[in-house]
Amino acid sequence: MSQNIDIEGNLVTRVEGHGEIVVNATDGQLEACEWHVVESPRFFESMVVGRDWDEIHHIVSRICGICSVTHTMTGLKAVEDAMDVELSEQDVKLRKLALAGETLQSHVLHLGYLALPDLVGEKSVVPMANTHEEEVKTVIRLHKLGNELIETVAGRSTHAQRTIPGGFSQLPREAELRDLRASLEGSWNDVETVVDLVLSLADELPEFTRETEFISLTDPDEYALYEGVPYSSDTGELDLADYREIVNEHVVEQSTAKFTKHDRDSYMVGALARFNNNYEQLGPMATAVADRFGLKPVCHNPYLNNVAQLIETAHLIEHSIELIDSLLESGLEAQSDYHKPDVDVTAGQGVGAIEAPRGILFHEYALDETGTALEGNCVIPTNQNHANIQLDMERLVPTIIERPQEEIEHTLEMLVRAYDPCISCSTHYLDVEFVDTQPE
Amino acid sequence: MTSKPKVAFFDFAGCEGDQLEIINLEERLLDLVEVVEVVSFREAMSEHSDDYEIAFVEGSITTPHDVERLEEVRSNADTVIAIGSCAAFGGINSIRNEQDFETVTERAYGEDAAMFDDPDAELFDSFAQAQPAKAFVEVEYEVPGCPIDGEEFIQTVTAILQGGDPSLANHPVCVDCKLAENTCAFDRDEICLGPITRGGGCDATCVSQGTRCWGCRGLVDNPAEDAYSEVLQEYGVTTDELLNEFTLYWSWQREHGPQADMQEVEQ
Ligand code: SF4
Ligand code: SF4
């Protein structure tokens, strides 16, 4: 049986930003199979030029609303690296806590609001409020918990203000941290509910594997999110200063985005990459969740990125409780409500990397002696996954080409969504000629 | 009236943080869908329909394709509401408006910046300036902010549903800041845009969090007269000095004024 297929041009929904899938086949022969990115360029690398060292994080925060904490902190790390600014241990822990809140918020948003509707066969979370009322309320509670974490530590859940070069303009109160700890402890039932739900729907996740390289941060002391060095599942530890050689941004025929590659033609970043690279460092609750899904590294099924997000959700709660305990144990060292850390403004070049919810994020800035930015570069996780999505599609489509077009489209949309692409972040796009995708 | 008003959300160039703030309303979002029917919200749902009365637009307009989409939204909707600073007055995206466009593309794309001159590379048909929705179509209301305040969004929707007029507050952020009993940023040797920034929606949150007002809600109407003169006088700054110092959010608005309506902007 052969059929004509023409999937074209509809924006993929329930992802951040704008992406399109184009698949075209005549008489069952695949002619085009492409992942297009159609977001308008926003030029952040130029927007930071000429701005002061203490404004850069404010500007780059606006690259993405969903991972604004990560962009803020990666920008701060790069500026701090350029000026050799050291952070106190307390500030590092607080940053880790805010970052955990953001990743928790983002994972639950993606899993609960964007991916789950696929698994239960709905088009959005809204009708699920009727069919799965309790589950939706649970997802809302967990999502809120992530936002509460960010708010308590950083002051506001989107485009937070308190994180500034050298530390924080303002600190949470110990009582707030204690309340937060109680909410975190109280959330295990909710995690359990979501785990049960996803487990009951796990059969809906397509079985598909394609071997690939996984890149994430790694750290000897903990499951790397805020600190650590880049690591490849193919080639081991890498040097952050050489990040351009890790990502190798390049232009590919018939693609609208700059692709990246390292050891192979593509690599994957994000929750599954972190899970595969740093599995041993997950907390006991997270490992228990992984066991319930029978998930062990190395897993090469991109659809299971959703499960890795769920495992990380448990880990983030454990990790946050630990951070709060250690902060409370030593007692928060007080500072004024309008604190400005002492920073010796110097010329320099600095790179920062952090695990964003969607994968490793790099920022680099060159500053002159007044602290004014001369140059900037951001390599965001979604861009690093484009080549992997494209190659997955090329491998997957021939295996499902005889299925009804609607099903092919749905399976591919689920694939794209599994990567949790945040296309509004994608700062580099390149258009090359489109192939003719019209069937004869 | 039996049917609920249909509303749709559209995003242009931006970080989608405003839509996120709407999702962050959590349970209250479920209350909202009791009184309106959301027919399009790409970030959260797959359904889409062109049948809607109220359209919310986020992000600034940066390409001819954006303009086409925006015009279509305008022609479908009875009411268009710009949410967030990018949609309302250009916002952070407009920083580049003051930079030479060729340099802008080179900084972001290196040698591949030539794509911006290639007539076949449609996606790269970017305007030299990032502009707000009202530079191209009529916009009835605005909810400014970077990001918007969820509470203000609810108030706007409620006012519209009740047939009221959700017009914006017209006092500077300083007033909210004094109410919050903050120590003034000028007293801390910082420069603050609170005296000429529109208040009434953010409770001066940035100052309350230990920094200063960056101007994200845009210029207050008629900043020269309505500026918080008490603060300006005390610290010996003029409105013009403040206005000229800052290009973070206002690169478009400084040129066109806070009340700028649809006008002849070259496309
Ligand atoms: S100038 Fe800034 S810090 Fe001072 S009162 Fe006004 S808003 Fe507050
Ligand atoms: S204080 Fe100023 S910058 Fe901060 S949210 Fe309010 S208007 Fe925006």
XYZ file of C-alpha atoms and ligand atoms in Angstrom:
723
model
C 0.000 0.000 0.000
C 1.387 3.389 -0.799
C -0.037 6.744 -0.187
C 0.589 10.393 -0.764
C 1.505 12.334 2.314
C 1.670 16.032 2.636
C 2.278 17.380 6.096
C 3.227 20.929 5.795
C 3.508 24.243 7.359
C 1.349 23.987 10.465
C 3.032 25.427 13.488
C 3.692 22.791 16.084
C 1.607 23.700 19.085
C 2.314 23.201 22.759
C 5.962 24.075 22.337
C 7.698 27.333 23.088
C 8.246 29.335 19.948
C 7.597 28.485 16.314
C 8.570 25.289 14.550
C 7.190 23.434 11.567
C 7.384 19.851 10.410
C 7.454 19.159 6.695
C 7.054 15.601 5.472
C 6.226 14.772 1.945
C 5.835 11.450 0.172
C 4.439 10.405 -3.167
C 3.358 6.805 -3.610
C 4.936 5.924 -0.301
C 8.307 7.313 -1.373
C 9.678 9.809 1.091
C 10.711 12.995 -0.646
C 11.101 15.499 2.123
C 11.306 15.169 5.861
C 12.344 18.324 7.596
C 12.211 20.117 10.877
C 11.931 23.848 10.242
C 12.364 26.659 12.680
C 10.525 29.794 11.722
C 10.938 32.130 14.656
C 11.859 35.710 13.860
C 15.486 36.447 14.696
C 15.846 38.634 17.769
C 19.564 39.548 17.730
C 20.368 39.324 21.430
C 24.079 39.064 20.648
C 23.896 42.541 19.231
C 21.510 43.881 21.865
C 24.011 43.321 24.670
C 26.807 45.174 22.877
C 27.390 48.556 24.476
C 25.447 47.657 27.609
C 26.914 47.652 31.107
C 28.068 44.529 32.917
C 25.217 44.923 35.427
C 22.514 45.116 32.730
C 23.512 42.113 30.629
C 21.712 39.515 32.746
C 18.591 41.683 32.726
C 18.599 41.785 28.929
C 19.408 38.119 28.255
C 16.776 37.046 30.750
C 14.319 38.108 28.022
C 15.627 35.471 25.631
C 13.116 33.120 27.232
C 10.260 33.537 29.690
C 10.185 29.868 30.682
C 13.882 29.603 31.501
C 14.551 33.213 32.423
C 16.317 32.214 35.662
C 18.740 30.039 33.703
C 19.498 32.740 31.145
C 19.939 35.304 33.908
C 22.315 33.085 35.843
C 24.300 31.915 32.802
C 24.746 35.577 31.844
C 25.842 36.338 35.408
C 28.282 33.417 35.427
C 29.875 34.603 32.180
C 30.219 38.186 33.473
C 31.564 36.920 36.798
C 34.033 34.716 34.942
C 35.192 37.719 32.891
C 35.797 39.798 36.034
C 36.953 37.008 38.359
C 34.105 37.573 40.778
C 33.789 34.919 43.501
C 30.434 34.044 45.000
C 29.901 33.129 48.641
C 28.894 29.549 49.339
C 25.537 30.808 50.555
C 24.856 32.646 47.300
C 25.800 29.595 45.256
C 23.340 27.475 47.238
C 20.612 30.070 46.805
C 21.238 30.201 43.058
C 21.037 26.429 42.893
C 17.732 26.587 44.737
C 16.253 29.135 42.325
C 17.497 27.074 39.393
C 15.925 23.924 40.848
C 12.642 25.847 41.124
C 12.786 26.883 37.498
C 13.623 23.418 36.205
C 10.841 21.963 38.351
C 8.370 24.541 37.041
C 9.464 23.997 33.448
C 9.425 20.182 33.633
C 5.966 20.115 35.179
C 4.703 22.638 32.634
C 6.062 20.554 29.813
C 4.991 17.188 31.145
C 1.671 18.144 32.620
C 0.390 20.878 30.315
C 2.080 20.128 27.013
C 2.966 16.424 26.745
C 0.292 14.685 28.858
C -2.584 15.720 26.583
C -0.900 13.626 23.850
C -0.847 10.588 26.077
C -4.485 10.862 27.139
C -5.599 11.736 23.619
C -6.668 15.324 24.262
C -5.695 18.456 22.424
C -4.884 20.451 25.525
C -4.934 20.368 29.273
C -8.254 22.264 29.405
C -10.547 19.309 28.605
C -8.385 17.189 30.914
C -9.697 19.336 33.735
C -12.973 17.430 33.270
C -11.684 13.953 32.503
C -8.689 13.975 34.871
C -9.651 16.588 37.419
C -7.515 15.326 40.295
C -4.470 14.827 38.121
C -4.746 18.296 36.642
C -5.023 19.802 40.105
C -1.939 17.844 41.114
C 0.003 19.133 38.124
C -1.079 22.668 39.009
C 0.126 22.234 42.602
C 3.541 20.969 41.485
C 3.887 23.705 38.904
C 3.091 26.258 41.568
C 5.654 24.722 43.888
C 8.379 25.341 41.313
C 7.250 28.939 40.946
C 7.130 29.389 44.723
C 10.727 28.234 44.946
C 11.821 30.843 42.400
C 9.716 33.574 43.984
C 10.983 32.927 47.488
C 14.615 32.962 46.449
C 14.760 35.249 43.434
C 11.755 37.491 44.066
C 9.604 36.869 41.000
C 8.997 33.710 38.984
C 9.583 35.243 35.537
C 12.442 37.706 34.959
C 13.442 37.705 38.620
C 15.326 40.688 40.000
C 17.329 39.585 42.990
C 20.073 37.659 41.192
C 22.768 40.198 40.314
C 26.503 40.027 39.548
C 28.331 38.814 42.658
C 25.280 37.518 44.501
C 21.810 38.690 45.495
C 20.280 42.128 45.970
C 18.052 40.651 48.644
C 17.762 37.365 50.537
C 14.809 35.234 51.522
C 14.022 35.005 55.220
C 14.735 31.806 57.115
C 11.049 31.456 57.949
C 10.238 31.521 54.237
C 12.768 28.794 53.597
C 11.222 26.698 56.349
C 7.759 27.102 54.797
C 9.169 26.161 51.447
C 10.768 23.073 52.928
C 7.412 22.018 54.346
C 5.744 22.466 50.938
C 8.486 20.434 49.293
C 8.102 17.626 51.832
C 4.354 17.786 51.353
C 4.634 17.305 47.601
C 5.659 13.647 47.497
C 2.067 12.448 47.163
C 1.619 14.716 44.196
C 4.765 13.382 42.561
C 3.456 9.886 43.176
C 0.144 10.754 41.508
C 1.858 12.070 38.389
C 4.216 9.077 38.300
C 1.205 6.723 38.497
C -0.556 8.598 35.727
C 2.425 8.659 33.372
C 3.172 5.028 34.171
C -0.377 4.035 33.269
C 0.040 5.829 29.937
C 3.631 4.787 29.243
C 2.495 2.439 26.460
C 1.499 5.505 24.473
C 5.148 6.554 24.232
C 6.392 5.255 20.873
C 9.138 2.678 20.891
C 11.871 4.189 18.833
C 15.578 4.237 19.340
C 18.440 5.795 17.479
C 21.880 5.820 18.999
C 23.225 9.267 19.589
C 25.721 11.240 21.649
C 24.586 12.888 24.891
C 26.131 16.115 26.124
C 25.520 17.672 29.539
C 27.444 19.137 32.411
C 28.994 16.754 34.896
C 30.320 17.351 38.387
C 32.160 15.016 40.763
C 30.056 16.119 43.765
C 26.485 16.187 42.557
C 24.000 15.730 39.718
C 25.257 18.677 37.690
C 22.856 21.543 37.051
C 24.466 24.823 38.158
C 28.101 23.739 38.366
C 30.287 21.279 36.519
C 32.142 20.830 33.246
C 30.771 19.773 29.855
C 30.757 16.013 29.277
C 30.113 13.883 26.217
C 28.884 10.291 26.403
C 31.189 9.624 23.437
C 34.384 11.409 24.399
C 34.212 12.179 28.126
C 35.001 15.471 29.854
C 35.417 18.582 27.735
C 36.845 22.013 28.324
C 34.272 24.785 28.848
C 36.633 27.387 27.402
C 36.471 25.457 24.099
C 32.693 25.419 23.998
C 32.683 26.582 20.382
C 34.457 23.352 19.470
C 31.881 21.392 21.403
C 28.901 22.851 19.598
C 30.413 23.459 16.134
C 27.525 25.570 14.940
C 27.108 25.078 11.230
C 24.716 25.491 8.361
C 22.956 22.490 6.856
C 21.261 22.302 3.483
C 17.456 22.327 3.709
C 17.326 23.569 7.229
C 16.206 26.835 8.660
C 18.270 26.710 11.830
C 21.936 26.522 12.598
C 22.702 22.993 13.641
C 25.354 21.755 16.021
C 27.435 18.598 16.052
C 30.238 17.224 18.136
C 31.494 13.676 17.766
C 28.758 12.501 15.387
C 26.342 14.212 13.032
C 24.168 15.275 15.961
C 23.914 15.079 19.728
C 21.182 15.382 22.308
C 21.003 17.675 25.333
C 18.371 17.907 28.063
C 16.869 15.724 30.772
C 17.594 12.423 29.031
C 21.199 13.449 28.323
C 21.671 14.393 31.984
C 19.996 11.177 33.119
C 22.234 9.092 30.869
C 25.426 10.915 31.833
C 24.879 11.394 35.571
C 22.422 8.678 36.592
C 24.522 7.530 39.561
C 24.132 10.909 41.274
C 20.332 11.014 41.298
C 18.722 11.057 44.743
C 17.016 7.921 46.120
C 13.461 9.114 45.346
C 14.439 9.906 41.769
C 16.143 6.547 41.369
C 12.992 4.870 42.695
C 10.922 6.666 40.031
C 13.387 5.524 37.355
C 13.092 1.964 38.649
C 9.321 2.046 38.382
C 9.702 2.833 34.678
C 12.531 0.322 34.374
C 14.628 3.140 32.972
C 18.390 2.739 33.121
C 21.165 4.436 31.218
C 21.932 4.388 28.399
C 18.485 5.050 26.968
C 18.387 6.060 23.302
C 14.623 6.587 22.942
C 14.036 10.347 22.697
C 10.368 9.949 23.703
C 11.602 8.891 27.124
C 12.933 12.400 27.667
C 9.498 12.967 29.210
C 10.128 10.199 31.728
C 13.604 11.594 32.439
C 11.907 14.924 33.224
C 9.660 13.173 35.705
C 12.648 11.468 37.337
C 14.392 14.830 37.553
C 11.281 16.357 39.080
C 11.704 13.991 42.035
C 15.415 14.716 42.125
C 14.853 18.482 42.153
C 12.555 18.216 45.150
C 15.115 16.117 47.040
C 17.916 18.437 46.006
C 15.982 21.536 47.100
C 15.251 20.053 50.513
C 18.960 19.304 50.944
C 19.921 22.818 49.917
C 17.444 24.388 52.325
C 18.615 22.129 55.152
C 22.193 23.076 54.620
C 21.326 26.795 54.397
C 19.299 26.657 57.601
C 21.885 24.610 59.407
C 24.584 27.233 58.953
C 22.052 30.051 59.345
C 21.554 32.684 56.650
C 24.187 35.366 56.846
C 22.264 38.634 56.834
C 22.676 41.390 54.254
C 20.886 44.668 53.561
C 17.663 44.742 51.541
C 19.390 46.714 48.792
C 22.663 44.843 48.746
C 25.177 45.495 45.975
C 28.124 43.084 46.016
C 31.598 44.601 45.705
C 32.727 43.962 42.173
C 36.040 45.176 40.746
C 35.080 46.130 37.255
C 37.780 44.928 34.863
C 38.155 44.094 31.204
C 37.904 40.431 30.357
C 36.313 37.599 28.486
C 34.121 35.075 30.259
C 32.112 31.947 29.523
C 29.310 30.499 31.613
C 27.415 27.241 31.257
C 24.365 25.980 33.144
C 21.961 23.106 32.610
C 18.761 24.790 31.476
C 15.638 22.629 31.759
C 16.118 21.802 28.060
C 19.858 21.174 28.201
C 23.241 22.777 28.409
C 23.293 26.535 27.816
C 26.406 28.596 27.024
C 26.843 32.374 27.238
C 30.052 34.271 26.511
C 30.832 37.981 26.823
C 33.836 40.195 26.187
C 33.940 43.337 28.329
C 36.128 46.424 28.146
C 37.773 48.028 31.202
C 34.588 49.952 32.055
C 32.588 46.728 32.035
C 30.825 47.555 28.775
C 30.076 44.563 26.562
C 32.003 44.454 23.313
C 30.693 41.106 22.152
C 28.272 38.394 23.171
C 27.469 34.840 22.152
C 24.690 32.525 23.343
C 24.311 28.873 22.358
C 20.989 27.636 23.588
C 19.901 24.035 24.153
C 17.089 23.961 21.616
C 19.494 24.791 18.798
C 21.758 21.982 19.922
C 18.871 19.520 19.620
C 17.712 20.548 16.126
C 20.104 18.216 14.287
C 19.122 15.351 16.565
C 15.411 15.978 15.943
C 16.050 16.088 12.200
C 18.006 12.804 12.218
C 15.402 11.137 14.435
C 12.714 12.162 11.976
C 14.687 10.790 9.049
C 15.076 7.465 10.826
C 11.531 7.324 12.183
C 9.424 8.363 9.207
C 10.276 5.434 6.889
C 9.238 3.038 9.657
C 5.795 4.596 9.990
C 5.249 5.770 6.425
C 2.368 3.373 5.775
C 0.349 4.622 8.708
C -2.457 7.151 8.291
C -1.157 10.653 7.720
C -2.791 11.904 10.880
C -0.944 9.326 12.929
C 2.393 10.146 11.292
C 1.831 13.797 12.028
C 0.889 13.090 15.616
C 3.906 10.811 16.182
C 6.244 13.463 14.780
C 4.672 16.234 16.811
C 5.105 14.106 19.888
C 8.735 13.606 18.935
C 9.338 17.322 18.636
C 7.485 17.972 21.879
C 9.495 15.264 23.669
C 12.560 17.435 23.168
C 10.700 20.279 24.871
C 12.050 22.707 22.302
C 11.993 26.297 23.297
C 12.226 27.952 19.970
C 11.866 31.483 21.220
C 15.324 30.936 22.685
C 16.824 29.915 19.405
C 18.996 32.854 18.673
C 20.536 31.680 15.404
C 18.539 30.789 12.351
C 19.637 30.265 8.872
C 17.417 29.774 5.954
C 18.609 27.780 3.026
C 16.456 27.052 0.023
C 13.400 24.955 0.652
C 12.919 21.811 -1.346
C 9.737 21.679 -3.342
C 7.393 19.924 -1.000
C 4.337 19.870 -3.225
C 3.346 16.383 -4.315
C 3.189 15.826 -8.068
C -26.098 36.262 25.629
C -25.676 32.531 25.786
C -22.234 31.927 24.373
C -19.028 32.877 26.092
C -16.807 35.399 24.356
C -14.129 33.671 22.335
C -10.559 34.719 22.977
C -7.324 33.864 21.226
C -3.649 34.409 22.006
C -0.963 35.135 19.432
C 2.752 35.523 19.839
C 5.223 37.436 17.752
C 8.910 38.101 18.515
C 9.250 37.727 22.256
C 10.091 35.390 25.085
C 6.508 34.192 25.677
C 6.919 35.180 29.308
C 3.561 36.946 29.247
C 1.722 33.837 28.138
C 3.651 32.020 30.850
C 2.387 34.526 33.412
C -1.128 33.661 32.251
C -0.421 29.935 32.640
C 1.031 30.803 36.053
C -2.425 31.961 37.127
C -2.929 28.213 37.673
C -6.381 27.474 39.198
C -7.548 30.942 38.284
C -6.915 30.074 34.683
C -9.481 27.335 35.075
C -11.864 29.988 36.456
C -11.097 32.125 33.443
C -12.053 29.378 31.003
C -15.411 29.259 32.800
C -16.214 32.743 31.542
C -14.410 32.881 28.213
C -13.789 30.288 25.552
C -10.131 30.074 24.612
C -10.033 29.109 20.941
C -6.324 29.526 20.294
C -3.367 29.465 22.668
C -0.532 27.820 20.811
C 1.688 27.534 23.826
C -0.869 25.457 25.703
C -3.241 23.866 23.225
C -3.400 22.320 19.767
C -6.826 23.583 18.781
C -7.013 26.675 16.694
C -9.906 28.651 15.299
C -10.137 31.973 13.501
C -13.463 32.671 15.131
C -12.751 34.939 18.103
C -13.817 38.301 19.462
C -10.862 39.179 21.648
C -7.249 38.720 20.564
C -4.265 39.053 22.865
C -0.979 39.635 21.105
C 2.452 39.215 22.635
C 5.871 40.138 21.238
C 7.059 42.807 18.858
C 6.614 42.942 15.122
C 9.859 42.363 13.276
C 9.139 40.828 9.864
C 6.719 41.333 6.954
C 5.302 37.923 7.824
C 4.549 39.200 11.340
C 2.662 42.126 9.813
C 0.566 39.800 7.657
C -0.333 37.634 10.638
C -1.086 40.669 12.776
C -3.363 42.171 10.127
C -5.236 38.911 9.896
C -5.672 38.838 13.668
C -6.902 42.430 13.543
C -9.446 41.685 10.864
C -10.810 38.689 12.768
C -11.040 40.293 16.195
C -13.361 42.943 17.614
C -10.852 43.841 20.277
C -7.074 43.589 20.131
C -5.113 43.789 23.368
C -1.335 44.037 23.419
C 0.180 42.116 26.327
C 3.718 42.752 27.503
C 6.146 45.516 26.735
C 7.287 44.113 23.369
C 3.745 44.155 21.972
C 2.781 47.405 23.683
C 5.786 49.559 22.794
C 8.670 47.479 21.449
C 10.239 46.609 24.791
C 13.681 45.040 25.143
C 13.621 43.974 21.490
C 13.825 47.616 20.480
C 17.319 48.024 21.975
C 18.627 47.197 18.531
C 16.586 49.981 16.952
C 19.379 52.356 17.912
C 22.025 50.146 16.301
C 22.995 49.977 12.665
C 21.059 47.030 11.225
C 23.919 45.653 9.178
C 26.087 45.564 12.285
C 23.222 43.971 14.203
C 22.918 41.084 11.750
C 26.679 40.609 11.601
C 26.997 40.435 15.352
C 24.374 37.723 15.586
C 25.059 35.777 12.390
C 28.675 36.461 11.459
C 29.403 35.900 7.801
C 25.992 34.290 7.349
C 24.442 37.719 7.886
C 24.371 38.003 4.090
C 21.132 36.005 4.289
C 19.433 39.215 5.343
C 20.106 40.690 1.908
C 18.997 37.602 0.039
C 15.494 38.144 -1.357
C 14.900 34.372 -1.452
C 15.654 33.902 2.230
C 12.172 34.825 3.392
C 12.664 34.046 7.031
C 15.430 36.594 7.138
C 13.338 39.383 5.811
C 13.650 41.199 9.112
C 12.830 44.879 9.638
C 15.681 47.047 10.816
C 13.533 47.960 13.824
C 11.477 45.984 16.314
C 8.096 47.679 16.634
C 4.943 47.313 18.700
C 1.631 46.071 17.331
C 0.143 49.576 17.318
C 2.704 50.686 14.765
C 0.768 48.587 12.240
C -2.812 48.079 13.382
C -5.234 49.629 15.797
C -4.857 48.257 19.314
C -7.673 48.907 21.775
C -5.955 48.157 25.057
C -2.582 47.364 26.552
C -1.322 45.382 29.489
C 2.312 46.485 29.654
C 5.116 44.963 31.725
C 8.057 42.634 31.262
C 6.481 40.322 32.174
C 2.855 41.393 32.601
C 1.339 41.176 36.046
C -1.194 38.335 36.192
C -3.484 40.358 38.442
C -3.581 43.254 36.018
C -4.347 40.831 33.194
C -7.333 39.449 35.140
C -8.546 42.966 35.890
C -8.326 43.890 32.217
C -10.257 40.818 31.116
C -12.845 41.334 33.837
C -13.356 44.974 32.884
C -13.828 44.071 29.225
C -16.265 41.266 30.023
C -18.297 43.671 32.135
C -18.319 46.232 29.377
C -15.968 48.558 31.241
C -12.885 50.361 30.063
C -9.633 48.807 31.259
C -7.536 51.894 30.781
C -4.145 52.070 32.423
C -3.161 53.897 35.553
C -1.531 57.211 34.891
C 0.761 57.700 37.838
C 4.486 56.974 37.955
C 6.002 53.903 39.622
C 7.338 56.191 42.379
C 3.870 56.403 43.865
C 3.629 52.606 44.250
C 7.195 52.576 45.466
C 6.488 55.077 48.240
C 3.419 53.036 49.203
C 5.638 49.970 49.451
C 7.863 52.005 51.788
C 10.986 51.290 49.766
C 14.203 53.212 50.224
C 14.479 55.336 47.109
C 17.099 54.083 44.629
C 18.456 57.632 44.208
C 19.259 57.574 47.927
C 21.318 54.498 47.194
C 23.261 56.285 44.422
C 21.411 54.516 41.665
C 19.487 55.963 38.789
C 15.880 54.886 38.701
C 13.255 55.258 35.981
C 10.385 55.137 38.458
C 9.604 58.863 38.135
C 8.663 58.588 34.461
C 7.526 54.947 34.221
C 3.850 54.002 34.269
C 2.920 52.560 37.642
C -0.241 50.892 38.812
C 0.453 47.280 37.925
C 3.735 46.054 39.337
C 3.790 47.478 42.876
C 7.327 48.695 42.120
C 8.425 45.102 42.405
C 12.008 45.655 41.216
C 12.771 48.290 43.826
C 11.058 46.149 46.446
C 13.405 43.330 45.440
C 16.447 45.482 46.002
C 17.164 46.886 42.548
C 15.687 49.821 40.661
C 12.929 50.483 38.156
C 14.220 49.754 34.650
C 11.183 51.193 32.913
C 9.552 47.982 31.761
C 5.977 49.314 31.881
C 6.789 52.106 29.491
C 6.543 55.843 29.790
C 3.749 57.286 31.832
C 1.448 59.497 29.727
C 2.940 62.923 29.462
C 6.045 62.233 31.570
C 7.153 65.859 31.582
C 4.144 67.031 33.577
C 3.150 63.936 35.478
C 6.600 62.793 36.510
C 7.031 62.392 40.189
C 8.457 65.852 40.571
C 9.095 65.461 44.278
C 11.655 62.748 43.584
C 13.158 64.471 40.569
C 13.581 67.745 42.418
C 15.034 66.141 45.473
C 17.773 64.507 43.462
C 18.261 67.241 40.895
C 17.422 65.205 37.780
C 15.196 66.304 34.953
C 12.716 64.246 32.990
C 14.788 64.708 29.849
C 17.923 63.498 31.534
C 16.176 60.347 32.656
C 14.495 59.819 29.329
C 17.697 60.169 27.409
C 19.695 57.949 29.620
C 17.658 54.868 29.022
C 17.339 52.810 25.915
C 16.620 49.513 27.585
C 12.865 49.370 26.942
C 12.148 52.686 25.306
C 14.065 52.859 22.065
C 10.841 52.905 20.111
C 8.759 54.855 22.589
C 11.214 57.688 23.130
C 10.853 58.508 19.485
C 7.111 58.104 19.166
C 5.847 59.149 22.580
C 3.861 57.244 25.184
C 0.529 57.825 23.469
C 1.739 56.889 20.013
C -0.999 55.377 17.925
C -0.864 53.631 14.662
C 1.288 55.746 12.390
C 3.364 55.754 9.323
C 6.234 53.480 10.154
C 8.143 52.363 7.110
C 7.740 48.642 6.678
S 12.804 56.936 41.967
Fe 12.649 54.694 41.917
S 13.252 54.050 43.964
Fe 12.819 56.254 44.079
S 10.686 56.375 44.650
Fe 10.703 56.421 42.438
S 10.471 54.257 41.829
Fe 11.036 54.276 43.996
S 9.561 48.437 38.974
Fe 9.830 49.260 36.906
S 11.028 47.708 35.812
Fe 10.215 46.753 37.676
S 8.285 45.793 37.052
Fe 7.773 47.833 37.789
S 7.811 49.127 35.958
Fe 8.885 47.242 35.456
